[in-house]
Amino acid sequence: MNRIFIPQIKALAVNVWREATRDRSILMLVGSGVLMMAFSLIFGQMAVGGRDRIFQDMGFWIMGMWGLAAVVYLGSGIIKRELQRKTVYLVLSRPVDRPTFMLGKFFGMVLVLASVFGLLAIAWLVIALSRGVSLTPMHFWALAFLFGEWVLLAAVSLFFAAFTSPLLHNFFLVSVAFLGHWSNELKIFADNARADALKMVLNTLYYLLPNLEALNFREAALYNDVISSAVMGQGALVLLGWTATALIAANIVFMQRRLL
C-alpha cells in the first residue's frame, strides 16, 4: 500500500481504540472475564481431581468466549455507527479511500482486542503462577493462536458489517465461530451422509468456513502434548489466509455499497 495512506490507517485505528477504551461495556467485559477466572478456582476446588487442569481449561474457554463477545460487540456497530453519525461521509470526503477506511477499522479492532486479550491473559497467567501451575511453551503457543482466532474473527466481522444489519452480523459471526470449530465434524458428516443434497450442503459449509480447530492448541497445552512445527505452520497459514480473504471480501463489498 502507498505510504501516504499509512498515517490515515493509523489515525482511524487509534480512534477506534480510543472510543473503545471509553466504552463501559468493554471495561465490564474485561472485568467479568477476570472475575470468572477467579471463580474457576472455586470450581477447581470442588473437583475430585485435576484441579489445575480444570482451571486451565476454564481459563482457555473464558478467553475464547469473551473474545467472541468482544468481536461481536465491536463489529456490530463499527460501520453502522459511522453511518448513523454520518461521520463516514466526512472521513471519505478527505484523501481517504474506502480500503483505507476499512483497514483502519480492522486494525482498530485488533488494537482493542489486543488490549482485552492482554489483560485477560495476564490475569490468567498471574492466577496460574500463584496456584503453582506448571506452564510450558505450549501454553504460550495456545494463547498466541487463540488471539489469532480473535483477529480472524475480526476480519470476518468486518466483512459481515460491510453489508448486513447488526442483528444479522451477530448471527452470522457466531455461526461462523461455532461451525468453524466443528469443521472437521462437518467433513465427517458429509462423507457419511446418504442424501446428496445434505452431502452438498455440508461440503459447501466445510469449504466456505475457516477451520478454527487448526488454531486450537489448547488441549495440547492442557496435556503437555508436543505439536510439530508443520502442524503449527498449517495453523498459521489458515490464520493468515482466511484473515486476508475476509479483508479482501470486506473491501470488495464495501466498495460496491452506496453510501449516499
GROMACS .gro file of C-alpha atoms in nm:
model
  260
    1MET     CA    1   0.000   0.000   0.000
    2ASN     CA    2   0.115   0.353  -0.076
    3ARG     CA    3   0.288   0.511   0.223
    4ILE     CA    4   0.059   0.813   0.201
    5PHE     CA    5  -0.226   0.601   0.340
    6ILE     CA    6  -0.038   0.462   0.642
    7PRO     CA    7  -0.096   0.773   0.863
    8GLN     CA    8  -0.468   0.765   0.777
    9ILE     CA    9  -0.492   0.396   0.869
   10LYS     CA   10  -0.309   0.464   1.194
   11ALA     CA   11  -0.535   0.760   1.278
   12LEU     CA   12  -0.851   0.559   1.212
   13ALA     CA   13  -0.722   0.264   1.416
   14VAL     CA   14  -0.624   0.479   1.713
   15ASN     CA   15  -0.964   0.649   1.703
   16VAL     CA   16  -1.140   0.311   1.722
   17TRP     CA   17  -0.919   0.215   2.017
   18ARG     CA   18  -0.983   0.544   2.199
   19GLU     CA   19  -1.358   0.510   2.162
   20ALA     CA   20  -1.344   0.154   2.292
   21THR     CA   21  -1.140   0.249   2.599
   22ARG     CA   22  -1.416   0.493   2.694
   23ASP     CA   23  -1.686   0.229   2.643
   24ARG     CA   24  -1.810   0.088   2.972
   25SER     CA   25  -1.925  -0.232   2.802
   26ILE     CA   26  -1.568  -0.319   2.705
   27LEU     CA   27  -1.447  -0.246   3.058
   28MET     CA   28  -1.727  -0.462   3.201
   29LEU     CA   29  -1.632  -0.740   2.960
   30VAL     CA   30  -1.274  -0.740   3.085
   31GLY     CA   31  -1.381  -0.718   3.448
   32SER     CA   32  -1.629  -1.003   3.418
   33GLY     CA   33  -1.366  -1.216   3.243
   34VAL     CA   34  -1.117  -1.167   3.525
   35LEU     CA   35  -1.391  -1.239   3.779
   36MET     CA   36  -1.485  -1.561   3.600
   37MET     CA   37  -1.122  -1.673   3.609
   38ALA     CA   38  -1.118  -1.617   3.983
   39PHE     CA   39  -1.438  -1.821   4.015
   40SER     CA   40  -1.275  -2.101   3.816
   41LEU     CA   41  -1.050  -2.157   4.119
   42ILE     CA   42  -1.362  -2.236   4.323
   43PHE     CA   43  -1.482  -2.484   4.060
   44GLY     CA   44  -1.139  -2.643   4.065
   45GLN     CA   45  -1.157  -2.685   4.442
   46MET     CA   46  -1.491  -2.864   4.404
   47ALA     CA   47  -1.343  -3.119   4.164
   48VAL     CA   48  -1.220  -3.454   4.292
   49GLY     CA   49  -0.904  -3.449   4.079
   50GLY     CA   50  -0.728  -3.247   3.813
   51ARG     CA   51  -0.790  -2.910   3.976
   52ASP     CA   52  -0.515  -2.732   3.785
   53ARG     CA   53  -0.637  -2.880   3.459
   54ILE     CA   54  -0.992  -2.759   3.525
   55PHE     CA   55  -0.861  -2.410   3.599
   56GLN     CA   56  -0.658  -2.406   3.278
   57ASP     CA   57  -0.945  -2.543   3.071
   58MET     CA   58  -1.188  -2.285   3.207
   59GLY     CA   59  -0.934  -2.009   3.151
   60PHE     CA   60  -0.896  -2.101   2.784
   61TRP     CA   61  -1.274  -2.131   2.749
   62ILE     CA   62  -1.333  -1.791   2.910
   63MET     CA   63  -1.082  -1.622   2.681
   64GLY     CA   64  -1.236  -1.790   2.378
   65MET     CA   65  -1.594  -1.692   2.462
   66TRP     CA   66  -1.507  -1.343   2.585
   67GLY     CA   67  -1.307  -1.286   2.268
   68LEU     CA   68  -1.606  -1.380   2.055
   69ALA     CA   69  -1.825  -1.147   2.263
   70ALA     CA   70  -1.576  -0.863   2.214
   71VAL     CA   71  -1.563  -0.914   1.837
   72VAL     CA   72  -1.943  -0.933   1.815
   73TYR     CA   73  -1.982  -0.613   2.015
   74LEU     CA   74  -1.716  -0.417   1.827
   75GLY     CA   75  -1.807  -0.538   1.480
   76SER     CA   76  -2.183  -0.493   1.508
   77GLY     CA   77  -2.152  -0.115   1.521
   78ILE     CA   78  -1.816  -0.037   1.368
   79ILE     CA   79  -1.965   0.070   1.034
   80LYS     CA   80  -2.331   0.118   1.132
   81ARG     CA   81  -2.233   0.375   1.394
   82GLU     CA   82  -2.036   0.576   1.138
   83LEU     CA   83  -2.334   0.576   0.903
   84GLN     CA   84  -2.575   0.685   1.176
   85ARG     CA   85  -2.346   0.968   1.286
   86LYS     CA   86  -2.276   1.049   0.920
   87THR     CA   87  -1.907   1.073   1.009
   88VAL     CA   88  -1.827   0.824   0.733
   89TYR     CA   89  -1.908   1.091   0.474
   90LEU     CA   90  -1.669   1.335   0.638
   91VAL     CA   91  -1.390   1.077   0.652
   92LEU     CA   92  -1.434   0.961   0.293
   93SER     CA   93  -1.452   1.319   0.166
   94ARG     CA   94  -1.090   1.360   0.273
   95PRO     CA   95  -0.799   1.190   0.095
   96VAL     CA   96  -0.910   0.859   0.246
   97ASP     CA   97  -1.042   0.589   0.016
   98ARG     CA   98  -1.269   0.305   0.120
   99PRO     CA   99  -0.997   0.035   0.151
  100THR     CA  100  -0.802   0.270   0.379
  101PHE     CA  101  -1.115   0.327   0.586
  102MET     CA  102  -1.179  -0.047   0.619
  103LEU     CA  103  -0.817  -0.127   0.706
  104GLY     CA  104  -0.819   0.147   0.968
  105LYS     CA  105  -1.130  -0.002   1.123
  106PHE     CA  106  -0.980  -0.351   1.116
  107PHE     CA  107  -0.653  -0.253   1.280
  108GLY     CA  108  -0.851  -0.050   1.533
  109MET     CA  109  -1.045  -0.363   1.623
  110VAL     CA  110  -0.717  -0.555   1.651
  111LEU     CA  111  -0.579  -0.289   1.889
  112VAL     CA  112  -0.886  -0.314   2.111
  113LEU     CA  113  -0.881  -0.693   2.104
  114ALA     CA  114  -0.509  -0.695   2.186
  115SER     CA  115  -0.579  -0.478   2.491
  116VAL     CA  116  -0.864  -0.701   2.608
  117PHE     CA  117  -0.668  -1.018   2.541
  118GLY     CA  118  -0.358  -0.884   2.712
  119LEU     CA  119  -0.549  -0.803   3.032
  120LEU     CA  120  -0.727  -1.139   3.038
  121ALA     CA  121  -0.410  -1.334   2.958
  122ILE     CA  122  -0.210  -1.152   3.226
  123ALA     CA  123  -0.482  -1.220   3.483
  124TRP     CA  124  -0.491  -1.587   3.385
  125LEU     CA  125  -0.112  -1.622   3.399
  126VAL     CA  126  -0.088  -1.447   3.736
  127ILE     CA  127  -0.355  -1.673   3.886
  128ALA     CA  128  -0.193  -1.980   3.729
  129LEU     CA  129   0.151  -1.895   3.867
  130SER     CA  130   0.007  -1.817   4.210
  131ARG     CA  131  -0.154  -2.161   4.205
  132GLY     CA  132   0.175  -2.323   4.113
  133VAL     CA  133   0.050  -2.438   3.774
  134SER     CA  134   0.334  -2.564   3.559
  135LEU     CA  135   0.336  -2.358   3.239
  136THR     CA  136   0.507  -2.486   2.925
  137PRO     CA  137   0.587  -2.319   2.591
  138MET     CA  138   0.274  -2.490   2.456
  139HIS     CA  139   0.061  -2.273   2.685
  140PHE     CA  140   0.201  -1.960   2.523
  141TRP     CA  141   0.157  -2.103   2.172
  142ALA     CA  142  -0.203  -2.186   2.259
  143LEU     CA  143  -0.257  -1.829   2.380
  144ALA     CA  144  -0.095  -1.685   2.067
  145PHE     CA  145  -0.317  -1.887   1.834
  146LEU     CA  146  -0.620  -1.808   2.048
  147PHE     CA  147  -0.556  -1.439   1.989
  148GLY     CA  148  -0.504  -1.521   1.621
  149GLU     CA  149  -0.855  -1.663   1.619
  150TRP     CA  150  -0.981  -1.331   1.758
  151VAL     CA  151  -0.805  -1.148   1.474
  152LEU     CA  152  -0.950  -1.382   1.211
  153LEU     CA  153  -1.300  -1.336   1.353
  154ALA     CA  154  -1.246  -0.958   1.349
  155ALA     CA  155  -1.180  -0.975   0.974
  156VAL     CA  156  -1.490  -1.191   0.924
  157SER     CA  157  -1.686  -0.947   1.140
  158LEU     CA  158  -1.581  -0.656   0.922
  159PHE     CA  159  -1.695  -0.849   0.615
  160PHE     CA  160  -2.045  -0.902   0.756
  161ALA     CA  161  -2.060  -0.546   0.891
  162ALA     CA  162  -1.998  -0.415   0.540
  163PHE     CA  163  -2.338  -0.525   0.411
  164THR     CA  164  -2.564  -0.655   0.689
  165SER     CA  165  -2.756  -0.517   0.984
  166PRO     CA  166  -2.609  -0.554   1.336
  167LEU     CA  167  -2.853  -0.836   1.416
  168LEU     CA  168  -2.761  -1.038   1.108
  169HIS     CA  169  -2.394  -0.959   1.163
  170ASN     CA  170  -2.411  -1.110   1.511
  171PHE     CA  171  -2.596  -1.419   1.390
  172PHE     CA  172  -2.358  -1.484   1.101
  173LEU     CA  173  -2.045  -1.422   1.307
  174VAL     CA  174  -2.150  -1.650   1.593
  175SER     CA  175  -2.244  -1.917   1.338
  176VAL     CA  176  -1.901  -1.894   1.174
  177ALA     CA  177  -1.730  -1.914   1.514
  178PHE     CA  178  -1.913  -2.227   1.626
  179LEU     CA  179  -1.928  -2.405   1.291
  180GLY     CA  180  -1.562  -2.321   1.235
  181HIS     CA  181  -1.476  -2.530   1.540
  182TRP     CA  182  -1.693  -2.811   1.406
  183SER     CA  183  -1.528  -2.801   1.064
  184ASN     CA  184  -1.375  -3.149   1.090
  185GLU     CA  185  -1.706  -3.294   1.207
  186LEU     CA  186  -1.884  -3.131   0.912
  187LYS     CA  187  -1.649  -3.314   0.674
  188ILE     CA  188  -1.709  -3.645   0.852
  189PHE     CA  189  -2.087  -3.593   0.840
  190ALA     CA  190  -2.064  -3.502   0.471
  191ASP     CA  191  -1.867  -3.817   0.389
  192ASN     CA  192  -2.119  -4.033   0.576
  193ALA     CA  193  -2.434  -3.856   0.453
  194ARG     CA  194  -2.656  -4.064   0.228
  195ALA     CA  195  -2.866  -3.782   0.084
  196ASP     CA  196  -2.688  -3.598  -0.197
  197ALA     CA  197  -2.847  -3.265  -0.102
  198LEU     CA  198  -2.727  -3.293   0.258
  199LYS     CA  199  -2.382  -3.400   0.143
  200MET     CA  200  -2.361  -3.095  -0.084
  201VAL     CA  201  -2.471  -2.856   0.193
  202LEU     CA  202  -2.222  -2.997   0.443
  203ASN     CA  203  -1.936  -2.994   0.193
  204THR     CA  204  -2.021  -2.635   0.100
  205LEU     CA  205  -2.010  -2.530   0.465
  206TYR     CA  206  -1.683  -2.716   0.513
  207TYR     CA  207  -1.509  -2.533   0.229
  208LEU     CA  208  -1.669  -2.191   0.290
  209LEU     CA  209  -1.593  -2.170   0.661
  210PRO     CA  210  -1.250  -2.130   0.822
  211ASN     CA  211  -1.127  -2.435   1.010
  212LEU     CA  212  -1.083  -2.276   1.351
  213GLU     CA  213  -0.974  -2.608   1.501
  214ALA     CA  214  -0.649  -2.563   1.307
  215LEU     CA  215  -0.578  -2.278   1.551
  216ASN     CA  216  -0.681  -2.471   1.862
  217PHE     CA  217  -0.380  -2.594   2.059
  218ARG     CA  218  -0.544  -2.561   2.400
  219GLU     CA  219  -0.583  -2.933   2.455
  220ALA     CA  220  -0.216  -2.985   2.372
  221ALA     CA  221  -0.128  -2.729   2.639
  222LEU     CA  222  -0.351  -2.900   2.895
  223TYR     CA  223  -0.198  -3.243   2.842
  224ASN     CA  224   0.155  -3.122   2.765
  225ASP     CA  225   0.148  -3.273   2.417
  226VAL     CA  226   0.416  -3.190   2.163
  227ILE     CA  227   0.287  -3.029   1.843
  228SER     CA  228   0.506  -3.042   1.535
  229SER     CA  229   0.616  -2.724   1.362
  230ALA     CA  230   0.436  -2.845   1.048
  231VAL     CA  231   0.101  -2.851   1.228
  232MET     CA  232   0.164  -2.506   1.373
  233GLY     CA  233   0.268  -2.383   1.030
  234GLN     CA  234  -0.057  -2.513   0.887
  235GLY     CA  235  -0.245  -2.325   1.158
  236ALA     CA  236  -0.054  -2.006   1.074
  237LEU     CA  237  -0.142  -2.047   0.705
  238VAL     CA  238  -0.510  -2.092   0.793
  239LEU     CA  239  -0.495  -1.779   1.008
  240LEU     CA  240  -0.321  -1.560   0.751
  241GLY     CA  241  -0.510  -1.697   0.451
  242TRP     CA  242  -0.858  -1.661   0.595
  243THR     CA  243  -0.786  -1.322   0.753
  244ALA     CA  244  -0.661  -1.186   0.421
  245THR     CA  245  -0.954  -1.342   0.233
  246ALA     CA  246  -1.210  -1.191   0.470
  247LEU     CA  247  -1.046  -0.847   0.450
  248ILE     CA  248  -1.036  -0.855   0.070
  249ALA     CA  249  -1.400  -0.964   0.058
  250ALA     CA  250  -1.497  -0.690   0.304
  251ASN     CA  251  -1.327  -0.428   0.089
  252ILE     CA  252  -1.490  -0.555  -0.230
  253VAL     CA  253  -1.836  -0.546  -0.072
  254PHE     CA  254  -1.784  -0.204   0.085
  255MET     CA  255  -1.653  -0.063  -0.243
  256GLN     CA  256  -1.982  -0.162  -0.409
  257ARG     CA  257  -2.202  -0.023  -0.134
  258ARG     CA  258  -2.389   0.300  -0.199
  259LEU     CA  259  -2.349   0.535   0.095
  260LEU     CA  260  -2.525   0.843  -0.038
   0.00000   0.00000   0.00000
